[in-house]
Coordinates of C-alpha atoms and ligand atoms in Angstrom, one line a residue:
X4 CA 0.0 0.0 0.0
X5 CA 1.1 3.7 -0.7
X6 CA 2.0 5.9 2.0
X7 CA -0.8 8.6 0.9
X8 CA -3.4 8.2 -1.2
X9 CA -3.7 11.2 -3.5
X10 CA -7.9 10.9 -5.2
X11 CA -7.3 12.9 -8.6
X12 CA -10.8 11.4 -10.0
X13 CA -13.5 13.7 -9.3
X14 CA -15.0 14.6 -12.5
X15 CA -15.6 10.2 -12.1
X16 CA -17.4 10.5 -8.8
X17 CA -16.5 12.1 -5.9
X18 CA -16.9 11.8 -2.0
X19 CA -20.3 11.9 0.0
X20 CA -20.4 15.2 1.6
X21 CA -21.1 14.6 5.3
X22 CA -24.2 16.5 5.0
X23 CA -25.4 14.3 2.4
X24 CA -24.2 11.2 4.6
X25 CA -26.3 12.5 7.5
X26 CA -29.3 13.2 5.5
X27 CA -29.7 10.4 4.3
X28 CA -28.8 8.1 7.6
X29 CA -32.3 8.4 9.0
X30 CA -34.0 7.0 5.6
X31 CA -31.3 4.1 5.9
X32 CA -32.3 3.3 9.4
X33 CA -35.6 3.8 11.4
X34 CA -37.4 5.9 8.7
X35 CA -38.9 4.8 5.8
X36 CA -42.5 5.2 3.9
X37 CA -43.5 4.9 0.1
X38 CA -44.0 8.5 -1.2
X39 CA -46.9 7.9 -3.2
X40 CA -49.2 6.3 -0.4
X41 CA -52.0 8.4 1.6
X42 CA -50.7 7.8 5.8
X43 CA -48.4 9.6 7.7
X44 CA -45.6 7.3 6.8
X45 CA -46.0 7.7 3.5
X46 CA -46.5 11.7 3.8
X47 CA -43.3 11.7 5.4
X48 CA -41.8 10.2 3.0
X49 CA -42.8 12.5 0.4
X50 CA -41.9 15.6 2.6
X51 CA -38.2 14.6 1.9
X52 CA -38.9 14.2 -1.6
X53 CA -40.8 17.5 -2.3
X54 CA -38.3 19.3 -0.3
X55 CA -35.5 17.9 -2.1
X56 CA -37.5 19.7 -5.2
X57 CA -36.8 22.5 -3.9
X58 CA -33.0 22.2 -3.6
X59 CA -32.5 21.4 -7.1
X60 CA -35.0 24.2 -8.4
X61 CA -32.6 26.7 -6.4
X62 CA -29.6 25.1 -8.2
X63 CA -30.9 25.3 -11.7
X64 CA -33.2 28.1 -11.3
X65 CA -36.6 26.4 -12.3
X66 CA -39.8 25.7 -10.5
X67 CA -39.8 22.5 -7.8
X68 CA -42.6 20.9 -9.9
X69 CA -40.6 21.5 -13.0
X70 CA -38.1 18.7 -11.6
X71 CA -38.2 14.9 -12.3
X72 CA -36.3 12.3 -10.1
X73 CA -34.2 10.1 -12.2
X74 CA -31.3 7.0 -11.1
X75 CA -29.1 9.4 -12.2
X76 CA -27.2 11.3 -15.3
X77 CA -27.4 8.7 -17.4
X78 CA -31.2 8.0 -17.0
X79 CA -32.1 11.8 -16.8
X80 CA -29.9 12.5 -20.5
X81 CA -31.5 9.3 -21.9
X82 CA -35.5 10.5 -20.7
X83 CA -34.0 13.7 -22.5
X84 CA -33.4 12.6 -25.6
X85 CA -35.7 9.8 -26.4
X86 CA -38.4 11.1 -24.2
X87 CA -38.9 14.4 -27.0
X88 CA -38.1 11.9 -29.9
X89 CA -40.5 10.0 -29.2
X90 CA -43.3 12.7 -28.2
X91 CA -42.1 15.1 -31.2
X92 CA -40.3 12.8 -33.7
X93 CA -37.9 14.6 -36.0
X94 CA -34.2 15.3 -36.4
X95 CA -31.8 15.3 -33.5
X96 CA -28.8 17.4 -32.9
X97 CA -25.9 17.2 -30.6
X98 CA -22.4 18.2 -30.1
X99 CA -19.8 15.7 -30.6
X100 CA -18.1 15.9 -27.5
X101 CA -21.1 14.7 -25.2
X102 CA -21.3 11.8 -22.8
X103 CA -22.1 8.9 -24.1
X104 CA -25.6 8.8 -22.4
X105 CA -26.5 11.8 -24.7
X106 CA -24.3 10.1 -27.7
X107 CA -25.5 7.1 -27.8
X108 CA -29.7 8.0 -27.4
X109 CA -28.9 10.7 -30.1
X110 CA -27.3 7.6 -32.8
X111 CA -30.6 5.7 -31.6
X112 CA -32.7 7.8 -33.0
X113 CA -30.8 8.6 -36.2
X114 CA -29.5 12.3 -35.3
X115 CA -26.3 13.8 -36.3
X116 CA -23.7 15.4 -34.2
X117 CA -22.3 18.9 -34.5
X118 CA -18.4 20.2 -34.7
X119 CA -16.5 21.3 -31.7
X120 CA -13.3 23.7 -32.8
X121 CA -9.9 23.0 -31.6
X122 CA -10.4 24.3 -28.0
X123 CA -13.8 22.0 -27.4
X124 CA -15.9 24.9 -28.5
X125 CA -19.7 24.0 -30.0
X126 CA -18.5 25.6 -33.6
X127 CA -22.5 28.0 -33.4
X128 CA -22.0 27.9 -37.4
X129 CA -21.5 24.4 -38.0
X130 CA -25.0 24.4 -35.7
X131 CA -26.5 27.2 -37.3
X132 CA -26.1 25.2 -40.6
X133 CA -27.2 21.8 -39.5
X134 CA -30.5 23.3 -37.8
X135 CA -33.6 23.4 -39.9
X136 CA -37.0 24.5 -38.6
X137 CA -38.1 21.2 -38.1
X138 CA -35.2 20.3 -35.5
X139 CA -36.9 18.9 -32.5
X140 CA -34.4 18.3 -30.5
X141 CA -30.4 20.3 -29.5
X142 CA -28.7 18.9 -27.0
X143 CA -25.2 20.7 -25.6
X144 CA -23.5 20.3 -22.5
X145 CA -22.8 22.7 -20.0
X146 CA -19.1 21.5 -19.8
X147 CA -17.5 18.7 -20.7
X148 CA -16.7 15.8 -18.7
X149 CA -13.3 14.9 -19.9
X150 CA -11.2 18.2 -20.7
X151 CA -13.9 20.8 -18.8
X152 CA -14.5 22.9 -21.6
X153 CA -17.8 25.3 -20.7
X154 CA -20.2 25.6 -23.6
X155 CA -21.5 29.2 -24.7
X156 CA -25.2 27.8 -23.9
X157 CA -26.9 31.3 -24.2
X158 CA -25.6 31.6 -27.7
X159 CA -26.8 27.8 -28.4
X160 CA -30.4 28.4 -27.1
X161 CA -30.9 32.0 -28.6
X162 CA -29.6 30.1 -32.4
X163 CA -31.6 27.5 -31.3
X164 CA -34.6 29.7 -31.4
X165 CA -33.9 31.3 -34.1
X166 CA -33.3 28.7 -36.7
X167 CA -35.8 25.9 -35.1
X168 CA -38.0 28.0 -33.0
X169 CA -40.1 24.4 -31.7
X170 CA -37.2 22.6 -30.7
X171 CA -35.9 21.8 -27.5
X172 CA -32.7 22.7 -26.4
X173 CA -30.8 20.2 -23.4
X174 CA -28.0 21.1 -21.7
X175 CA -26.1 17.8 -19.6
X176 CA -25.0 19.9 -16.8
X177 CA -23.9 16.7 -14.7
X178 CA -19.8 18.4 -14.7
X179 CA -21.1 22.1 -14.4
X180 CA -23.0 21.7 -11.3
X181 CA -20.6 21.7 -8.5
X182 CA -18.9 24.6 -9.9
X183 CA -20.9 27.0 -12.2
X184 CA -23.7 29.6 -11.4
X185 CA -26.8 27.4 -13.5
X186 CA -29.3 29.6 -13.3
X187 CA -27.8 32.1 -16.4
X188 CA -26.4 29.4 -18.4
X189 CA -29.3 27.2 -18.6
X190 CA -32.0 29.6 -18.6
X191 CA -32.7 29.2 -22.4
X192 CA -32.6 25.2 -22.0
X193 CA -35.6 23.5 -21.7
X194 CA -34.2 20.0 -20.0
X195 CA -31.3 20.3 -17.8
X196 CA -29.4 16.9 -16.7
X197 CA -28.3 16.8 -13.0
X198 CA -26.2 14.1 -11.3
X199 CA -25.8 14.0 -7.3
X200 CA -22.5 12.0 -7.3
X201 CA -20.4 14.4 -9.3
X202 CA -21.4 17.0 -6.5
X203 CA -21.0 15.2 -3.1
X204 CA -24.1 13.2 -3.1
X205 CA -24.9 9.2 -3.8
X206 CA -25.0 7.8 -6.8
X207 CA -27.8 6.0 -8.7
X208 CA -29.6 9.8 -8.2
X209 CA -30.0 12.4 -10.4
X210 CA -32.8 14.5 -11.9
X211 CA -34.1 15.1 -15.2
X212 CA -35.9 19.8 -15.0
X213 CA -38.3 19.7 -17.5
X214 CA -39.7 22.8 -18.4
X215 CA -43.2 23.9 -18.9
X216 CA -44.8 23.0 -22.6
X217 CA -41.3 21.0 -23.2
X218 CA -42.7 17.6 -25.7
X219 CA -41.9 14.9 -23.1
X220 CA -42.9 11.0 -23.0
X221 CA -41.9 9.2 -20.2
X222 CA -39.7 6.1 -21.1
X223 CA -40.1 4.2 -17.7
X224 CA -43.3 3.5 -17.2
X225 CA -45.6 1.8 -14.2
X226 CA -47.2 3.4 -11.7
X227 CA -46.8 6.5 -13.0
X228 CA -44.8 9.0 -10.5
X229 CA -42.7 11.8 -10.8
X230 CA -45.9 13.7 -12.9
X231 CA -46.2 9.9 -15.6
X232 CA -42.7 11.3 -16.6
X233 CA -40.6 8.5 -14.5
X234 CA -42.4 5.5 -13.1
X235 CA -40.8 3.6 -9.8
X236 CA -41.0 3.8 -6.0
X237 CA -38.8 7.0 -5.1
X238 CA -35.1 6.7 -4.1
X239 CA -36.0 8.7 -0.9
X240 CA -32.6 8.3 1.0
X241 CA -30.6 8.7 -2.3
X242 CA -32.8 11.6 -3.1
X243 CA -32.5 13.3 0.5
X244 CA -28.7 12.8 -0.1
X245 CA -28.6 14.7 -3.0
X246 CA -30.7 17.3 -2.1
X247 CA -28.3 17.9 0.9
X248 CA -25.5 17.7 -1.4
X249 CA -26.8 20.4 -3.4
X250 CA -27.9 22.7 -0.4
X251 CA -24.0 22.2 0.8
X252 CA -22.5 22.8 -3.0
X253 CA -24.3 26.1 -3.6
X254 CA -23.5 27.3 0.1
X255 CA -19.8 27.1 -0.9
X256 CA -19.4 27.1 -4.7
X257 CA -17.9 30.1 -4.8
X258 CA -15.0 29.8 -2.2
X259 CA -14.9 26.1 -3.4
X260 CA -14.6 26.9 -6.8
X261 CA -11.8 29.5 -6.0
X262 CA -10.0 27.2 -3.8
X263 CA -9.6 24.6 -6.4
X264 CA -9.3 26.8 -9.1
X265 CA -5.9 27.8 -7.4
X266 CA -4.9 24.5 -6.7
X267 CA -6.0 23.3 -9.9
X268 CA -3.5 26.2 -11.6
X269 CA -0.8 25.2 -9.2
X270 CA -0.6 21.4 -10.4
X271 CA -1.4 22.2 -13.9
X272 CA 1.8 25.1 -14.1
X273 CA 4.3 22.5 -11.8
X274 CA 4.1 19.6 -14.1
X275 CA 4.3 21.7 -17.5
X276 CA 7.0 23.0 -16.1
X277 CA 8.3 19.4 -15.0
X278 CA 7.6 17.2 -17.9
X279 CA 9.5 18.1 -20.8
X280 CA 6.6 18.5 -24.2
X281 CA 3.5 18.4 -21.9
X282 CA 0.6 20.8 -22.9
X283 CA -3.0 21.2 -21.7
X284 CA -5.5 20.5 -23.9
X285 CA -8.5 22.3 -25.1
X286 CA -9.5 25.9 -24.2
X287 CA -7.5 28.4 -21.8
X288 CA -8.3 27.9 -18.0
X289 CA -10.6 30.3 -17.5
X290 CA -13.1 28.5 -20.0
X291 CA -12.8 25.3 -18.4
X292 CA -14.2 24.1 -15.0
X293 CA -12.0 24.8 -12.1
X294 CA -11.5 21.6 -11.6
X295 CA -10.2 20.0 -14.5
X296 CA -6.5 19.4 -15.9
X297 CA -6.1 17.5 -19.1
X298 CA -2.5 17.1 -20.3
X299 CA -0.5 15.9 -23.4
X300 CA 2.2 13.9 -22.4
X301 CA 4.1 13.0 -25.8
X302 CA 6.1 9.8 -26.1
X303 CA 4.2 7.4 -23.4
X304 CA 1.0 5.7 -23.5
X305 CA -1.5 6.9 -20.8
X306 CA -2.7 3.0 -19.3
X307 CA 1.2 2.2 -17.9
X308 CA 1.3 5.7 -17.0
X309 CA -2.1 5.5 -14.8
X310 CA -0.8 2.0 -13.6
X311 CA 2.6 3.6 -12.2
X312 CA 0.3 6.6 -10.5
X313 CA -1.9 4.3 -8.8
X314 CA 1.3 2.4 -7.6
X315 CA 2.3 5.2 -6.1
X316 CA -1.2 6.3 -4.6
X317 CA -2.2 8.8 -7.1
X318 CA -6.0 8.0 -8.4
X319 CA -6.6 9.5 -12.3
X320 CA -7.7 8.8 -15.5
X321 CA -7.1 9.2 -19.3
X322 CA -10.5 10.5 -20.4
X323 CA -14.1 9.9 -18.7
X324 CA -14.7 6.8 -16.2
X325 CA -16.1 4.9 -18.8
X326 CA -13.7 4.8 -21.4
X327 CA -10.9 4.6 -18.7
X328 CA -7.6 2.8 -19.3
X329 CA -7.6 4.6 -23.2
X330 CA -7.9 1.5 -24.9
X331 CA -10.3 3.4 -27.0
X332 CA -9.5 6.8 -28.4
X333 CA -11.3 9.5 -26.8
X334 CA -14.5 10.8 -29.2
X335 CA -13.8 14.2 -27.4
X336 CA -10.5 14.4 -28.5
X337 CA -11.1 13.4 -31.8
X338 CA -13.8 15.8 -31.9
X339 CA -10.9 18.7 -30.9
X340 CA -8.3 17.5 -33.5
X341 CA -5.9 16.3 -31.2
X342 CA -3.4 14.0 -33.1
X343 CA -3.5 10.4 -32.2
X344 CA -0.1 10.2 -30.8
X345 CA -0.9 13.5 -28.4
X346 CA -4.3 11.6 -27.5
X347 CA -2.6 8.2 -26.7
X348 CA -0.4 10.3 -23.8
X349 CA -3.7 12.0 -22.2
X350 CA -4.1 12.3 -18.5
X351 CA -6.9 13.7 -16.6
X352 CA -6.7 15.2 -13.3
X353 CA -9.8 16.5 -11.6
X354 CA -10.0 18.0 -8.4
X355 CA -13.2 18.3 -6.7
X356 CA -14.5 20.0 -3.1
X357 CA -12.4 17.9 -0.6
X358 CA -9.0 18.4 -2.9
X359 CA -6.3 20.1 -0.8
X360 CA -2.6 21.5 -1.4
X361 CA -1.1 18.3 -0.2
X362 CA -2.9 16.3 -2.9
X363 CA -1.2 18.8 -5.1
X364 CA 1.9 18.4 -3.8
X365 CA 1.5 14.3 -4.0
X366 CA 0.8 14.9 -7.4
X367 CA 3.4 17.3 -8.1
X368 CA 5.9 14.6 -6.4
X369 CA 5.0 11.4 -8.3
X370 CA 4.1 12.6 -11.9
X371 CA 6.9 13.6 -13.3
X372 CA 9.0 10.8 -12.2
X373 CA 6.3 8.4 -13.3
X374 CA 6.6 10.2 -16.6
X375 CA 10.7 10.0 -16.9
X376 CA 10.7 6.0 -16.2
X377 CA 8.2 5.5 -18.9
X378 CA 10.0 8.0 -21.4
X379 CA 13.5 6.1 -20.1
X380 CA 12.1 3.0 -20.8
X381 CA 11.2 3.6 -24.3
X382 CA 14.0 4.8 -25.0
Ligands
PLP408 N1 -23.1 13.3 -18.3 C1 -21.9 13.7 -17.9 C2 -21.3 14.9 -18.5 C3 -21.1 12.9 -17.1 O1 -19.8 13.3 -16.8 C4 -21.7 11.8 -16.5 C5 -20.9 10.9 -15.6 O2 -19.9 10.4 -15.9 C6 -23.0 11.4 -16.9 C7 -23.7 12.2 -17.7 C8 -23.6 10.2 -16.3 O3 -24.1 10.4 -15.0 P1 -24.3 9.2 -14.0 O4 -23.0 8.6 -13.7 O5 -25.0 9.7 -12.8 O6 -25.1 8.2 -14.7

C-alpha cells in the first residue's frame, strides 16, 4: 500500500459530503415510507422528496414541480433525448463531445452530431447550418466531462430559437453543477441533466428539469410517478442525499470553486514545467471548470502511465470513467483535432471539493518521475 493516497478522479465521482451522509442516515435506518401512499408514513416520505424539489429548483433556477427524479445522469440524459423523440419525432442534434448517455440516445434515434473547434468549443455555425425548422431536439452540455470545456449555452439556445423556433434545447450539466452559477447558463434550456454524485451526493440519483410546454414522453413506465414522466417507488434516502448535497455545494461554490481553481492552476503550471513536451488540452483555463487538468504527455502511453500513479497512490484517469484505461480513443478528442499520438499520452486530473494543497503536492511529487521511467524505458 502507498504511503498517501492522493484521489485525482472527481470529474468520475467524488466523496459523500457529510451533509449528504447524515441526511440520508435516518432513511437508511428507522425511517422509511412509500412516497406515493395516503398515511403519515408515506406523507413523510414524500416531505423529503418535495423538499429535495426545492433544492434542485434553487440550483438550476426552475420551479420545484418542473423537476423529475431520475437514477441518475445517465437516466435523466437518456429521458431527455428519447423522451422528446418520441413525443415530437424529427431530427436530433448534438455536439460531438457529449457523454455517451447523450451520444448514444442521439445515434438511436438517427440524429447527427455537431463540430466542436480546436479548443472543445460547440462551432455555433457548423450548428446554425445543421439546424432546420423542423429540429426537434439540441442537445449541448454545460461543460464537458473529460477536458472541462464550458459551452457558450446562451448563444446555443438564442440560435436554437432562431433557426428551429419548436425545438428543445438540453443542456447535460452533470460536470457544471458543482462549480458553475446554473441559473444564467441554462435559462434558455428546456431539459437540464443533474447528477448527485459528481457534487457530493450518492450515486444512482439524479434529476431530469423539465420545463413547462417542453414535448416529453416518459420512457419508464408503471405506476406513473414523478408527474407519468418517471415511473418507480422514489429513491428517498438517495434523493434526500442529494438534495443535501446540493444545499451544501451552492453554500460554498464560490470559495470552493476559487480554492480549487488555485490548486488546480498550481498542479497544472508545476508539471508543465516538469515534464518536458507536456501541454493542456483544449480551451484556456478560464473556459474550463475549475477543476479539471487535461494534459498531453508526448512519447508514453497513458494505461502504464495510470498503472505507475496508482502504484504510487495517485488515483486519475485518461479520459471519462467509462472509457478509462484509453484503450479506445477518446470521441472528445477526436472531436478537438488532437493528433492520435498526443491523445494516446492523455491524463486527466480532476479535483473536486475535498481536494487540498497536499494532494497537489502528492501529485506534483509522483508525476513527473512516473513520466521520466516511462519515457526512459522507451528509449
Ligand atoms: N453526463 C456527464 C457529462 C457525465 O460526466 C456523466 C458521468 O460520468 C454522466 C452524464 C452520467 O451520470 P451518471 O454517472 O449519474 O449516470
Amino acid at each position: 500500500m502507498p504511503d498517501r493516497l492522493t484521489y485525482l478522479d472527481h470529474a468520475a465521482t467524488t466523496a459523500l459530503r457529510p451533509e449528504a451522509a447524515a441526511a440520508m442516515a435516518p432513511w437508511l435506518g428507522e425511517r422509511f415510507g412509500n412516497p406515493s401512499g395516503a398515511h403519515r408514513v408515506a406523507r413523510a416520505a414524500r416531505q423529503v422528496v418535495d423538499e429535495a424539489r426545492d433544492a434542485v429548483a434553487a440550483t438550476v433556477g426552475c420551479r420545484p414541480g418542473d423537476v423529475v427524479f431520475t437514477g441518475g445522469g445517465t437516466e435523466a440524459d437518456n429521458l431527455a433525448v428519447l423522451g422528446v423523440h418520441a413525443a415530437r419525432p424529427g431530427p436530433v442534434l448534438c455536439s460531438a463531445i457529449e457523454h455517451e448517455a447523450v451520444l448514444s440516445p442521439v445515434a438511436l434515434v438517427g440524429g447527427a452530431t455537431v463540430a466542436v473547434d480546436r479548443r472543445g468549443v460547440v462551432d455555433l455555425d457548423a450548428l446554425a447550418a445543421a439546424l432546420t425548422p423542423d429540429t426537434t431536439l439540441v442537445s449541448v452540455m454545460a461543460a464537458n466531462n473529460e477536458v472541462g470545456t464550458i459551452q457558450p449555452l446562451p448563444e446555443v439556445a438564442a440560435l436554437v430559437r432562431r433557426r428551429a423556433p419548436s425545438a428543445a434545447v438540453h443542456a447535460d450539466a452533470v460536470q457544471a453543477a458543482p462549480w458553475l452559477d446554473l441559473p444564467d447558463l441554462v435559462a434558455g434550456a428546456d431539459l437540464v441533466s443533474l447528477s448527485s454524485h459528481k457534487l457530493g451526493g450518492p450515486q444512482g440519483v439524479g434529476a431530469l428539469v423539465v420545463r413547462p410546454g417542453t414535448p416529453l414522453r416518459a420512457r419508464a413506465l408503471g405506476g406513473g410517478q414523478e408527474r407519468e414522466l418517471r415511473s418507480g417507488t422514489h429513491n428517498v434516502a438517495g434523493i434526500a442525499g442529494f438534495a443535501a448535497a446540493l444545499t451544501a455545494t451552492r453554500a460554498g461554490r464560490v470559495e470552493t470553486a476559487e480554492r480549487v481553481r488555485a490548486l488546480r492552476d498550481r498542479l497544472a503550471g508545476g508539471l508543465l514545467a516538469a515534464i518536458p513536451g507536456a501541454t493542456e488540452t483544449g480551451v484556456e483555463r478560464s473556459g474550463r471548470l475549475p477543476g479539471l487538468v487535461h494534459l498531453s504527455l508526448p512519447g508514453i502511453e497513458s494505461e502504464p502511465l495510470l498503472f505507475l500513479l496508482d502504484e504510487a497512490g495517485v488515483c486519475a484517469s485518461a479520459a471519462s470513467a467509462c472509457a478509462s484505461g484509453a484503450q479506445t480513443r477518446s470521441h472528445v478528442l477526436a472531436a478537438m483535432g488532437v493528433v492520435p499520438d498526443r491523445a494516446a499520452g492523455a491524463l486527466r486530473l480532476s479535483l473536486g471539493w475535498p481536494s487540498s494543497d497536499a494532494d497537489v503536492d502528492h501529485a506534483l511529487a509522483v508525476i513527473p518521475a512516473a513520466v521520466a521511467r516511462l519515457r526512459k524505458a522507451a528509449a
